[in-house]
mmCIF file of C-alpha atoms and ligand atoms in Angstrom:
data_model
loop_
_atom_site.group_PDB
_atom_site.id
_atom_site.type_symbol
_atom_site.label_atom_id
_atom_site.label_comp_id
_atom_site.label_asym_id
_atom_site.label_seq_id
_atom_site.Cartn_x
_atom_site.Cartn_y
_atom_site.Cartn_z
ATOM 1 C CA UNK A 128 48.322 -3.166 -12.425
ATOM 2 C CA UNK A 129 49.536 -0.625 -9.855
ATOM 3 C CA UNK A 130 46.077 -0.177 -8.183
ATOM 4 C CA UNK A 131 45.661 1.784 -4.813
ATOM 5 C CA UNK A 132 41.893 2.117 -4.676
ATOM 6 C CA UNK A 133 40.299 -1.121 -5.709
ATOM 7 C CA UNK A 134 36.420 -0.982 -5.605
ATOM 8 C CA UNK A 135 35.649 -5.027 -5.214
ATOM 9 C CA UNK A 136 37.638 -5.130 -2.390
ATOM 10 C CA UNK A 137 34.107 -4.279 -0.764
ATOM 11 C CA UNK A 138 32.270 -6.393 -2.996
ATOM 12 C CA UNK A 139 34.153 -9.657 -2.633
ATOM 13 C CA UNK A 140 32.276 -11.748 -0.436
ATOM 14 C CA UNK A 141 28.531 -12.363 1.056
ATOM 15 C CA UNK A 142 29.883 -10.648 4.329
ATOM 16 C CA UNK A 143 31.019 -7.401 3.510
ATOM 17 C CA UNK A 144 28.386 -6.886 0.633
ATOM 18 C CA UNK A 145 25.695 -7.022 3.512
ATOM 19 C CA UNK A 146 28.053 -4.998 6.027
ATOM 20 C CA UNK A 147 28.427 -2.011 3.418
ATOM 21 C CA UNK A 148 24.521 -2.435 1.955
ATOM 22 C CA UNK A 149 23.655 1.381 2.083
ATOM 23 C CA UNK A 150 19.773 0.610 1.816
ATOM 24 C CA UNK A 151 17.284 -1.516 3.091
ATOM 25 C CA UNK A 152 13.916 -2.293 2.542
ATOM 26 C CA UNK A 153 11.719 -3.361 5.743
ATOM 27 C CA UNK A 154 8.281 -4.803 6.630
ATOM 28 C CA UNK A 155 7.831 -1.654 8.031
ATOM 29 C CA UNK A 156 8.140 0.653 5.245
ATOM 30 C CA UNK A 157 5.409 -0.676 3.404
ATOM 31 C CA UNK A 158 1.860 0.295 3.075
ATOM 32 C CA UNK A 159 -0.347 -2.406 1.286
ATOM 33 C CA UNK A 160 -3.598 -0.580 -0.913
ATOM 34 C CA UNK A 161 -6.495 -2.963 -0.494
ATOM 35 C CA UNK A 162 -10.015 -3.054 -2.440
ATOM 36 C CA UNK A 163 -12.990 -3.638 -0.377
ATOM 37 C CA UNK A 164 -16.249 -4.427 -2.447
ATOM 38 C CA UNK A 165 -19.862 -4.328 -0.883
ATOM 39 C CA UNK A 166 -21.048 -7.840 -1.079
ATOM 40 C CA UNK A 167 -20.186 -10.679 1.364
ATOM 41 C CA UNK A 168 -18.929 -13.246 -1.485
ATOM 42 C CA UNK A 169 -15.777 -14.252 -2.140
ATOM 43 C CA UNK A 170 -12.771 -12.414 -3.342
ATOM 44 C CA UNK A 171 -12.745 -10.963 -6.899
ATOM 45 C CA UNK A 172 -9.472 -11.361 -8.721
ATOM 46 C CA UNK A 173 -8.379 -8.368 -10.313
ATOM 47 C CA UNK A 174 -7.502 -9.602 -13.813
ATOM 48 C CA UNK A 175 -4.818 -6.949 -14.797
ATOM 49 C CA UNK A 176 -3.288 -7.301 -11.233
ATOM 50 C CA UNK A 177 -2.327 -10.570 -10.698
ATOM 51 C CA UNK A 178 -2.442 -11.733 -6.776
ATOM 52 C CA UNK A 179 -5.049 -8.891 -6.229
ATOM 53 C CA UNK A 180 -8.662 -8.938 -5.416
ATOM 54 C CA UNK A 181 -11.526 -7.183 -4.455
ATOM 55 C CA UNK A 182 -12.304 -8.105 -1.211
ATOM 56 C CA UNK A 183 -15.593 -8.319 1.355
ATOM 57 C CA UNK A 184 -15.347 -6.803 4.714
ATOM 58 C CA UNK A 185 -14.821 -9.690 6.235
ATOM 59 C CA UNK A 186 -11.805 -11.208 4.298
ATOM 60 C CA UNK A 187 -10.418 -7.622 4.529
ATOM 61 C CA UNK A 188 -10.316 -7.649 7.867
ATOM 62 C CA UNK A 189 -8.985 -11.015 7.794
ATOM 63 C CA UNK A 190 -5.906 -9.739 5.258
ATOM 64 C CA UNK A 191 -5.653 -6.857 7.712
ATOM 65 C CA UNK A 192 -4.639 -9.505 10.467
ATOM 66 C CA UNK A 193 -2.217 -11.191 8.407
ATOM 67 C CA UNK A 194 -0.522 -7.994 7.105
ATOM 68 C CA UNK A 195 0.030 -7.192 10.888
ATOM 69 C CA UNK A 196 1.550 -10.042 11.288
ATOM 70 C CA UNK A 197 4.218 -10.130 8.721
ATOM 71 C CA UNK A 198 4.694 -6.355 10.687
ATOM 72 C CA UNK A 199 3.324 -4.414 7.641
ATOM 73 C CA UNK A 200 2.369 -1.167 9.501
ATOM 74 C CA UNK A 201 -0.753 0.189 7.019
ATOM 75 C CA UNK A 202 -3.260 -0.285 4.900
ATOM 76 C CA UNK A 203 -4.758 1.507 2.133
ATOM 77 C CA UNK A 204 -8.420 1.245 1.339
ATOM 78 C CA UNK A 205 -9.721 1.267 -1.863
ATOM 79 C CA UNK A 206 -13.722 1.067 -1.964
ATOM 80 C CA UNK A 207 -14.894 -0.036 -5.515
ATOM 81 C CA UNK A 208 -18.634 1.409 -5.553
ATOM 82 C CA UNK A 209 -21.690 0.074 -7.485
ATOM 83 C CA UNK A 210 -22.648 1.634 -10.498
ATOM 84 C CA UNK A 211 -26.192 2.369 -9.216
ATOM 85 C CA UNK A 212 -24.216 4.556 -6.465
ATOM 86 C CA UNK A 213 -22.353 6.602 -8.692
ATOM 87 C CA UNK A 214 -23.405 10.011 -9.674
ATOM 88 C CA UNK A 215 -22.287 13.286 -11.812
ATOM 89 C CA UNK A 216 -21.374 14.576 -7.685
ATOM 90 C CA UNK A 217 -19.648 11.869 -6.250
ATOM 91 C CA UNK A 218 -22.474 12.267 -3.350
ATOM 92 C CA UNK A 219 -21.659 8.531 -2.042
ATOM 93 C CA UNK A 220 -17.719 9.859 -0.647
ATOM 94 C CA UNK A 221 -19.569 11.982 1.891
ATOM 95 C CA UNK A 222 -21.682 9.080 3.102
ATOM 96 C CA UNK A 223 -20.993 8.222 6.877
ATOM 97 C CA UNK A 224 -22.769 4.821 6.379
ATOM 98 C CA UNK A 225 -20.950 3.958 3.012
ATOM 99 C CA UNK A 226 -18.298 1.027 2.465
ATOM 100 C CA UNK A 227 -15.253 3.277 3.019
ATOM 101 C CA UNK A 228 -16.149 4.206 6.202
ATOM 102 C CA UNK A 229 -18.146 0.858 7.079
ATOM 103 C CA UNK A 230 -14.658 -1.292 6.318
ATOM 104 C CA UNK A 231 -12.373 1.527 8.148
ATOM 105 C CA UNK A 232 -14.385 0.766 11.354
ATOM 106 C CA UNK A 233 -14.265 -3.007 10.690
ATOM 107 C CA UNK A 234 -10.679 -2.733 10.644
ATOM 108 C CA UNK A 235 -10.217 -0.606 13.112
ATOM 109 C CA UNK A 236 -12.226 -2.678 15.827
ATOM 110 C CA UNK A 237 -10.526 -5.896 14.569
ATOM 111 C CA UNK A 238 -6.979 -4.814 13.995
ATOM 112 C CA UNK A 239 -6.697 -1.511 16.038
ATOM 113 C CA UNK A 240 -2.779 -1.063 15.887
ATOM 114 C CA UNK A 241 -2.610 -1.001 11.964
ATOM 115 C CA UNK A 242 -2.496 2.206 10.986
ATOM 116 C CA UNK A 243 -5.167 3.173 8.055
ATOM 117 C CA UNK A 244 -5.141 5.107 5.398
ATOM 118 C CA UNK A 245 -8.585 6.214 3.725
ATOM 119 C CA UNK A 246 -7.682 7.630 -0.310
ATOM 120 C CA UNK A 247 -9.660 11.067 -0.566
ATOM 121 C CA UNK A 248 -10.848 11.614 -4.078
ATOM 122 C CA UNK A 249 -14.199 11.604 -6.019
ATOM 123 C CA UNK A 250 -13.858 9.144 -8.692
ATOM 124 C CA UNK A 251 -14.630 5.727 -7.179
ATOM 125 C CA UNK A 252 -18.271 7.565 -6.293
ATOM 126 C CA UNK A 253 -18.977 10.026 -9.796
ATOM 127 C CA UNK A 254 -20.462 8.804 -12.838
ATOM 128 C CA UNK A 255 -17.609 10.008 -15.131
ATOM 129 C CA UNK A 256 -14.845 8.320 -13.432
ATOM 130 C CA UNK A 257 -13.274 12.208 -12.703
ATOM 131 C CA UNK A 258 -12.309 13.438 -9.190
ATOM 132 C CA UNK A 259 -14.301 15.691 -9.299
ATOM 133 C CA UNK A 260 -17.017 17.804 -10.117
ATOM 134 C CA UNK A 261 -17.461 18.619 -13.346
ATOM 135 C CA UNK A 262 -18.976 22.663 -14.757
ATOM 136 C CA UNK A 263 -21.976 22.112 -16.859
ATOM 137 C CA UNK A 264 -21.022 21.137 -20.279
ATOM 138 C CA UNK A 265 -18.339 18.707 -18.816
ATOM 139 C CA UNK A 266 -15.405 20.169 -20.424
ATOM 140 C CA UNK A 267 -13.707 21.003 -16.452
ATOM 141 C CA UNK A 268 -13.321 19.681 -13.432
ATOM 142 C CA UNK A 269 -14.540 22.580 -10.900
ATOM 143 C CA UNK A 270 -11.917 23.338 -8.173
ATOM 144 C CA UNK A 271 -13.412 24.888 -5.418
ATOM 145 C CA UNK A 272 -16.535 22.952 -5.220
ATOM 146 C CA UNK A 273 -14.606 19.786 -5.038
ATOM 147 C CA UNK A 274 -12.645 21.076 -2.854
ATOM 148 C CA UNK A 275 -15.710 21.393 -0.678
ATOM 149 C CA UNK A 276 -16.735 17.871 -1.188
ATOM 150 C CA UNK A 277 -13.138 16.088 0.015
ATOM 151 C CA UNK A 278 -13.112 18.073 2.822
ATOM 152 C CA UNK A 279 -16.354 16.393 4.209
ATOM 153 C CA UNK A 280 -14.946 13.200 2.880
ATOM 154 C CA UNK A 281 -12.023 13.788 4.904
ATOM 155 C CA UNK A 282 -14.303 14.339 8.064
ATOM 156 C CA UNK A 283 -16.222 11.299 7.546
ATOM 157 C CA UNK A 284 -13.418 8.664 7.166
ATOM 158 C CA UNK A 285 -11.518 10.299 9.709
ATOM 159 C CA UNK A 286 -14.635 9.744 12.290
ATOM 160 C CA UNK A 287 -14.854 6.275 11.015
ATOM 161 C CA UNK A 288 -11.338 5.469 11.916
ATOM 162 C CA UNK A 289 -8.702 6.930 9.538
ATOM 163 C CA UNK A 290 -5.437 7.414 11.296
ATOM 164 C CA UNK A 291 -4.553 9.457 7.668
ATOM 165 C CA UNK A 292 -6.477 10.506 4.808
ATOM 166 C CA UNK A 293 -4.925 10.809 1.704
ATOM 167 C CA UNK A 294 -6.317 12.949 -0.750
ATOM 168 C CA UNK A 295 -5.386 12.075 -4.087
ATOM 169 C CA UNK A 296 -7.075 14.446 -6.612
ATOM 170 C CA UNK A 297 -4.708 16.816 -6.954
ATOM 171 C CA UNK A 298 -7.354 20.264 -6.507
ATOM 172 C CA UNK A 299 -5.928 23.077 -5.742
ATOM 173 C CA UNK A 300 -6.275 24.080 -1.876
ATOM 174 C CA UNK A 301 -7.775 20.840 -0.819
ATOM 175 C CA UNK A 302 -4.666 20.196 1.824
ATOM 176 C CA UNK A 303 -5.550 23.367 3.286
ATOM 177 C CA UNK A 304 -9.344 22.569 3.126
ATOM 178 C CA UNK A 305 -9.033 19.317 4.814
ATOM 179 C CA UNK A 306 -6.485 20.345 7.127
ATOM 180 C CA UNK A 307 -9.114 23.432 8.658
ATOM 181 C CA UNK A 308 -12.184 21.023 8.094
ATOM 182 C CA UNK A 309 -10.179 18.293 10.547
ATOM 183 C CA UNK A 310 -9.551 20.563 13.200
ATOM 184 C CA UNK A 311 -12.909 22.682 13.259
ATOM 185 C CA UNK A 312 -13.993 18.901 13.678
ATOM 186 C CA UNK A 313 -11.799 18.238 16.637
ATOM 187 C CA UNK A 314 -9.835 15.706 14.536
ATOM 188 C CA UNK A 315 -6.727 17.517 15.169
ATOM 189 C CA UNK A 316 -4.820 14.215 15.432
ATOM 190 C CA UNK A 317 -5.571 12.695 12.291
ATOM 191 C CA UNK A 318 -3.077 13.180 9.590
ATOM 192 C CA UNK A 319 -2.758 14.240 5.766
ATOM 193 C CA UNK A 320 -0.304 11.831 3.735
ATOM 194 C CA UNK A 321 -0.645 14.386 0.742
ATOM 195 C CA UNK A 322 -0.452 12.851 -2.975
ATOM 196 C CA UNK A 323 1.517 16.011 -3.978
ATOM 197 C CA UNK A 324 3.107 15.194 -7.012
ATOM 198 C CA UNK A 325 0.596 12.919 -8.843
ATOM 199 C CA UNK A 326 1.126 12.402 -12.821
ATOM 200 C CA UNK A 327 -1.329 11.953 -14.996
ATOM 201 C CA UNK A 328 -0.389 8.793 -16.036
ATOM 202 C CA UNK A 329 -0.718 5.654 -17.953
ATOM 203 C CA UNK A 330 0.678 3.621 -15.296
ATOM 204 C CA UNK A 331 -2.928 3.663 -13.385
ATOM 205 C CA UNK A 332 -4.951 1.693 -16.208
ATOM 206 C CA UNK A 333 -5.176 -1.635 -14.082
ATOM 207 C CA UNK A 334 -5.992 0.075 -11.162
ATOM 208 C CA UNK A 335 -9.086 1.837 -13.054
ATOM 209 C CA UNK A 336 -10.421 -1.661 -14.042
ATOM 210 C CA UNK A 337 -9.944 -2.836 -9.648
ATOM 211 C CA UNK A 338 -12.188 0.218 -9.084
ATOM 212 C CA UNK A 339 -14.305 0.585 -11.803
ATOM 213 C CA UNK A 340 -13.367 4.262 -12.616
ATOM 214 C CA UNK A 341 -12.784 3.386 -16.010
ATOM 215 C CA UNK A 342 -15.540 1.889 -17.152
ATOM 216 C CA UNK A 343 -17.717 4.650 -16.006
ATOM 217 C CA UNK A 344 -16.232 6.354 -18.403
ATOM 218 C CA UNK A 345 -15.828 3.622 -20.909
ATOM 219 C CA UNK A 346 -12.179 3.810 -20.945
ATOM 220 C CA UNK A 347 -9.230 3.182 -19.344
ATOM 221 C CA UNK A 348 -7.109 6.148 -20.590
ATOM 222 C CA UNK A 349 -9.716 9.089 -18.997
ATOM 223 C CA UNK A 350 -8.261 12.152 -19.843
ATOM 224 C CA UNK A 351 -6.916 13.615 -16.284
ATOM 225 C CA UNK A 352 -4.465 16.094 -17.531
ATOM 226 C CA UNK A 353 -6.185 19.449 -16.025
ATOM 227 C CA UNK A 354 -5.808 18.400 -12.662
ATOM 228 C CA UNK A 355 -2.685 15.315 -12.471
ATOM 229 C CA UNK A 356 1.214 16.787 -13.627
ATOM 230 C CA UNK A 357 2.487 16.680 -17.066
ATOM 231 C CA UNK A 358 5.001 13.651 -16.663
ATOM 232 C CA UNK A 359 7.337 16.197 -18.087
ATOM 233 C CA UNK A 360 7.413 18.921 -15.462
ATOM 234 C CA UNK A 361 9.960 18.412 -12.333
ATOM 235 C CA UNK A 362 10.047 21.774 -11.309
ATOM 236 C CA UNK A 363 6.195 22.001 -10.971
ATOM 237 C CA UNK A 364 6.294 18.542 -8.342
ATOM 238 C CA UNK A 365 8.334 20.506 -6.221
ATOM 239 C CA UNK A 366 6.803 23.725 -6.277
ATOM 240 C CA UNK A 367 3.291 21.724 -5.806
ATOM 241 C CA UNK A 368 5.128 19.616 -2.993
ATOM 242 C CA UNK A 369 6.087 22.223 -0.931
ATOM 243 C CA UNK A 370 2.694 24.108 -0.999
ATOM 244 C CA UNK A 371 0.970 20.905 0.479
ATOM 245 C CA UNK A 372 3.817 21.422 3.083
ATOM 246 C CA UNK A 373 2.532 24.713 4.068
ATOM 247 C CA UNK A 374 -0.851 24.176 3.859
ATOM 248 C CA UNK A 375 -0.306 21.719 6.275
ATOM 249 C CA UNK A 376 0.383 17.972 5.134
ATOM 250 C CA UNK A 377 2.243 15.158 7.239
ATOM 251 C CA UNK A 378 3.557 13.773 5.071
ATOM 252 C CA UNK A 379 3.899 13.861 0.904
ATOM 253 C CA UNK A 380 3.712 11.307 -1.735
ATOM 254 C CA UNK A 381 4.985 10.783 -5.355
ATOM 255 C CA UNK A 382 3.301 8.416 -7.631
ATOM 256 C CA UNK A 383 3.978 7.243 -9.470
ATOM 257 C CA UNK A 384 7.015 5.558 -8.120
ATOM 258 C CA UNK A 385 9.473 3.503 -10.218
ATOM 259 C CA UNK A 386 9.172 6.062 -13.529
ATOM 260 C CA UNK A 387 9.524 9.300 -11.345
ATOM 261 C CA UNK A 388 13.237 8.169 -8.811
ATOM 262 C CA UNK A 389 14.624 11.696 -10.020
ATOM 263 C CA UNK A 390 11.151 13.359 -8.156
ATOM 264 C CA UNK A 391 11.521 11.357 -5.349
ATOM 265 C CA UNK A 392 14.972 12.464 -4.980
ATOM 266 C CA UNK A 393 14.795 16.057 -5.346
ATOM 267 C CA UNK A 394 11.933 16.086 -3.048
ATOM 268 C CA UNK A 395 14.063 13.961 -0.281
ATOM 269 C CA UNK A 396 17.245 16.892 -0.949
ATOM 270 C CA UNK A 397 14.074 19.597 -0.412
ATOM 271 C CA UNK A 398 11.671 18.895 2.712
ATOM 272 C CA UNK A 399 12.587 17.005 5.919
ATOM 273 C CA UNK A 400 8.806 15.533 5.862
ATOM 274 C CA UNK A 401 8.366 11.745 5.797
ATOM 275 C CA UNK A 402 8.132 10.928 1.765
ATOM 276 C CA UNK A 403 6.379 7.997 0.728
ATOM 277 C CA UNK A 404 6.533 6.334 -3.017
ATOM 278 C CA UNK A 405 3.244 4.697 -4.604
ATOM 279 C CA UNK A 406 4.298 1.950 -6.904
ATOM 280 C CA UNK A 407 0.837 2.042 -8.967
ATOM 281 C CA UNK A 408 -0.831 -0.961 -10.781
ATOM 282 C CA UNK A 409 1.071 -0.551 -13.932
ATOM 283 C CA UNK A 410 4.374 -0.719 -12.232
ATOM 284 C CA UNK A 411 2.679 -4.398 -10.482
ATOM 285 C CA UNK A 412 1.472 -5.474 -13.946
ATOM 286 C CA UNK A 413 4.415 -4.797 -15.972
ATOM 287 C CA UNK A 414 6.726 -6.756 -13.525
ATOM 288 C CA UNK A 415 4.094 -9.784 -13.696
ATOM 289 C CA UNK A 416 3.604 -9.786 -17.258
ATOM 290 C CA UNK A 417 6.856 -9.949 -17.953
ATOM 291 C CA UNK A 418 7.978 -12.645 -15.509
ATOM 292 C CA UNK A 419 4.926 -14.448 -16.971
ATOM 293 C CA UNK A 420 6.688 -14.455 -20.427
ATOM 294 C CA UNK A 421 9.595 -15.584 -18.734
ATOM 295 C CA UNK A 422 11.481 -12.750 -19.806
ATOM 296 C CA UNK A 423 12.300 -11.627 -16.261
ATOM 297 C CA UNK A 424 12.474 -12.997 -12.738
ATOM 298 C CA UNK A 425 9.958 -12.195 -10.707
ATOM 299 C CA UNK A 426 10.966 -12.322 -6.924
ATOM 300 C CA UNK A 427 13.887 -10.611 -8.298
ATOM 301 C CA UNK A 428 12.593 -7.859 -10.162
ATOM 302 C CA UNK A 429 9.967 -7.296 -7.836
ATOM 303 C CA UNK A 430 12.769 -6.724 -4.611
ATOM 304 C CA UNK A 431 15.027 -4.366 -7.010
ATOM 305 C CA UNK A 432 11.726 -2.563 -7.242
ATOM 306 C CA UNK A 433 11.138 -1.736 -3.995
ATOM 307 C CA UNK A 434 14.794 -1.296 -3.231
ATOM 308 C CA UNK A 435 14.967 1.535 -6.194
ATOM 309 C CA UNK A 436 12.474 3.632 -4.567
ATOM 310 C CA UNK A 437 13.856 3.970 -1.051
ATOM 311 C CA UNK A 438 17.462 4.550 -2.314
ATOM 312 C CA UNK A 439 15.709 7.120 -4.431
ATOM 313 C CA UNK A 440 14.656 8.620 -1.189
ATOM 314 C CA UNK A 441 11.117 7.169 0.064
ATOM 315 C CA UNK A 442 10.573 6.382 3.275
ATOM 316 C CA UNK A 443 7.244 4.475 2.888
ATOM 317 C CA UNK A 444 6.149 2.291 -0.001
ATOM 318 C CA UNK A 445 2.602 1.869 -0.719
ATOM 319 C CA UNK A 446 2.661 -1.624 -2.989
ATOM 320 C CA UNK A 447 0.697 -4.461 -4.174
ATOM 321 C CA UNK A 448 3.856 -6.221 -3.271
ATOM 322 C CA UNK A 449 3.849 -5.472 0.305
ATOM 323 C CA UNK A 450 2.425 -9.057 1.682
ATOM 324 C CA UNK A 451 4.545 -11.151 -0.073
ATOM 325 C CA UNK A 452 7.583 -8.698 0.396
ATOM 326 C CA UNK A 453 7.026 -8.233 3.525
ATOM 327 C CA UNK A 454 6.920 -12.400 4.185
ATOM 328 C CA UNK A 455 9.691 -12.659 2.544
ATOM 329 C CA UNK A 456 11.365 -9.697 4.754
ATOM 330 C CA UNK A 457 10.000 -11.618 8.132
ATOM 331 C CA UNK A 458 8.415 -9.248 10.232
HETATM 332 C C1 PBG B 930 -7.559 8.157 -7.953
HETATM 333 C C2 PBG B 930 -6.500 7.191 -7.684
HETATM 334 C C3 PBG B 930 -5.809 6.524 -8.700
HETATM 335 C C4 PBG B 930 -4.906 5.664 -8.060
HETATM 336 C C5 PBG B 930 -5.046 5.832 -6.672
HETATM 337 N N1 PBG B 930 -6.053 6.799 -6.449
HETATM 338 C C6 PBG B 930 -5.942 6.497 -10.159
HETATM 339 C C7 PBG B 930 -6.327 7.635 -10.981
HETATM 340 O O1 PBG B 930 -5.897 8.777 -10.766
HETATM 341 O O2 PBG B 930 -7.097 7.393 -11.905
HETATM 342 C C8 PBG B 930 -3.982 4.768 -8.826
HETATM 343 C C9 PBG B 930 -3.330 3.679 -8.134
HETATM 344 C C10 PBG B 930 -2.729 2.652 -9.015
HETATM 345 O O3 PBG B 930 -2.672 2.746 -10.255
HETATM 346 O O4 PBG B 930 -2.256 1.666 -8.435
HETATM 347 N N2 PBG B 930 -7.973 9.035 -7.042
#
């Protein structure tokens, strides 16, 4: 063949495959979620997550060092509350002396150059399993009220050594809220990694069962519709997106991760703020199942993964892959 342009020229050998590599994922893109339980015993393994636990403060703080470390920048702590703790108000988020802010000073003293990340919502802390507060019959989640609630949430993880909250509810106004709530609290340095375009999706079931959100509510597949996006709508993540922008966020997430590439994308083409990608328990469980069944392999799968999501555009990766990724990155 008479060929001028031939494509494999630059995919011919080991050497100029890695010269012309267009993307990269580092140690230091990731952002590992961890879940911190009350009691001092051992780790819990989270069934549906495989390689996950539930942790005491004291092996947290212990994972914290290692994730440092392998050069992992961040963590991202996920309290799992006691039923007994839980009620229709999600009263326990607000409490300066509960195990969100107990483990975020733990960390903090232990590991102080990891940055953290405390998750602002209601629903490890309300009876239902909602974010939020529900209107009397229990047929909505009340907007303004919660609103309320996160944004002394916010203040309280933030004194107990949040470098970021990150509310994930998905209220209207709460960026805003938390944002004015910060500052009137002289917090002005603490930041807002905004979960701006959060679906309601079925991608979060394992992560329901680490927390116990679900079975509050006795099931996995609680009905968040009226306050997560329709999986459908791409316009409306934008749109959303940019108002956390102006109401003052740092930075702005999409998460899902791996099902929603085209949102990261048109997000990255939209704002020049840092975007980070949450690849959510169902994204971890589906890669594990299946390299369980041998149908797919896993160290494999689970790189192309991460790799997806910052060619779509992410700059940070929260992932239950982020220690082992991250040792097999080196620091
Ligand atoms: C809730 C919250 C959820 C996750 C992080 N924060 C789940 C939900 O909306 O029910 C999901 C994370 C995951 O699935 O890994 N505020």
């Amino acid at each position: 063949m008479n060929l001028i342009k031939r494509p494999r020229r630059i995919r011919s050998s080991a050497a100029i495959r890695e010269m012309v590599q267009e993307t990269r994922v580092t140690a230091a893109d990731l952002i590992a979620p961890l879940f911190v339980k009350h009691d001092d015993g051992p780790p819990v393994p989270i069934e549906s997550m495989p390689g996950q636990c539930r942790l005491s403060i004291a092996d947290l703080v212990k994972e914290c060092v290692e994730l440092q470390k392998l050069g992992v920048p961040g963590v991202a702590l996920f309290p799992v509350t006691p039923d007994e703790r839980k009620d229709p108000l999600g009263k326990e988020s607000m409490n300066p002396d509960g195990l969100g802010p107990a483990a975020l000073r733990a960390v903090k003293e232990a590991v102080p150059g990891l940055l953290l990340f405390a998750d602002i919502a209601l629903d490890p802390f309300t009876s239902h399993g909602h974010d939020g507060i529900l209107n009397e019959d229990g047929t909505d989640v009340l907007n303004d009220p919660t609103v309320e609630t996160l944004a002394k949430m916010a203040v309280v993880h933030a004194k107990a050594g949040a470098d970021f909250v990150a509310p994930s509810d998905m209220m209207d106004g709460r960026i805003g809220a938390i944002r004015s709530a910060l500052d009137a609290a002289g917090l002005t340095q603490t930041g807002i990694l905004a979960y701006s375009a959060k679906f309601a999706s079925a991608y979060y079931g394992p992560f329901r069962e680490a927390v116990g959100s679900a079975t509050a509510a006795g099931t996995r597949s609680l009905d968040k519709r009226s306050y997560q996006m329709n999986p459908a709508n791409r316009r409306e993540a934008i749109k959303d997106a940019l108002l956390d922008e102006e109401e003052g966020a740092d930075m702005l997430m999409v998460k899902p991760g791996g099902p929603y590439l085209d949102i990261i994308r048109e997000l990255r083409d939209t704002t020049r703020l840092p975007i980070a990608a949450y690849q959510v328990s169902g994204e971890y469980a589906q890669i594990h199942a299946a390299a369980k069944m041998g149908w797919l392999d896993y160290a494999k799968t689970r790189d192309e993964s991460l790799l997806s999501l910052k060619r779509a555009g992410a700059d940070i990766i929260l992932t239950y892959f982020a220690r082992e990724a991250a040792a097999g990155l080196g620091a």
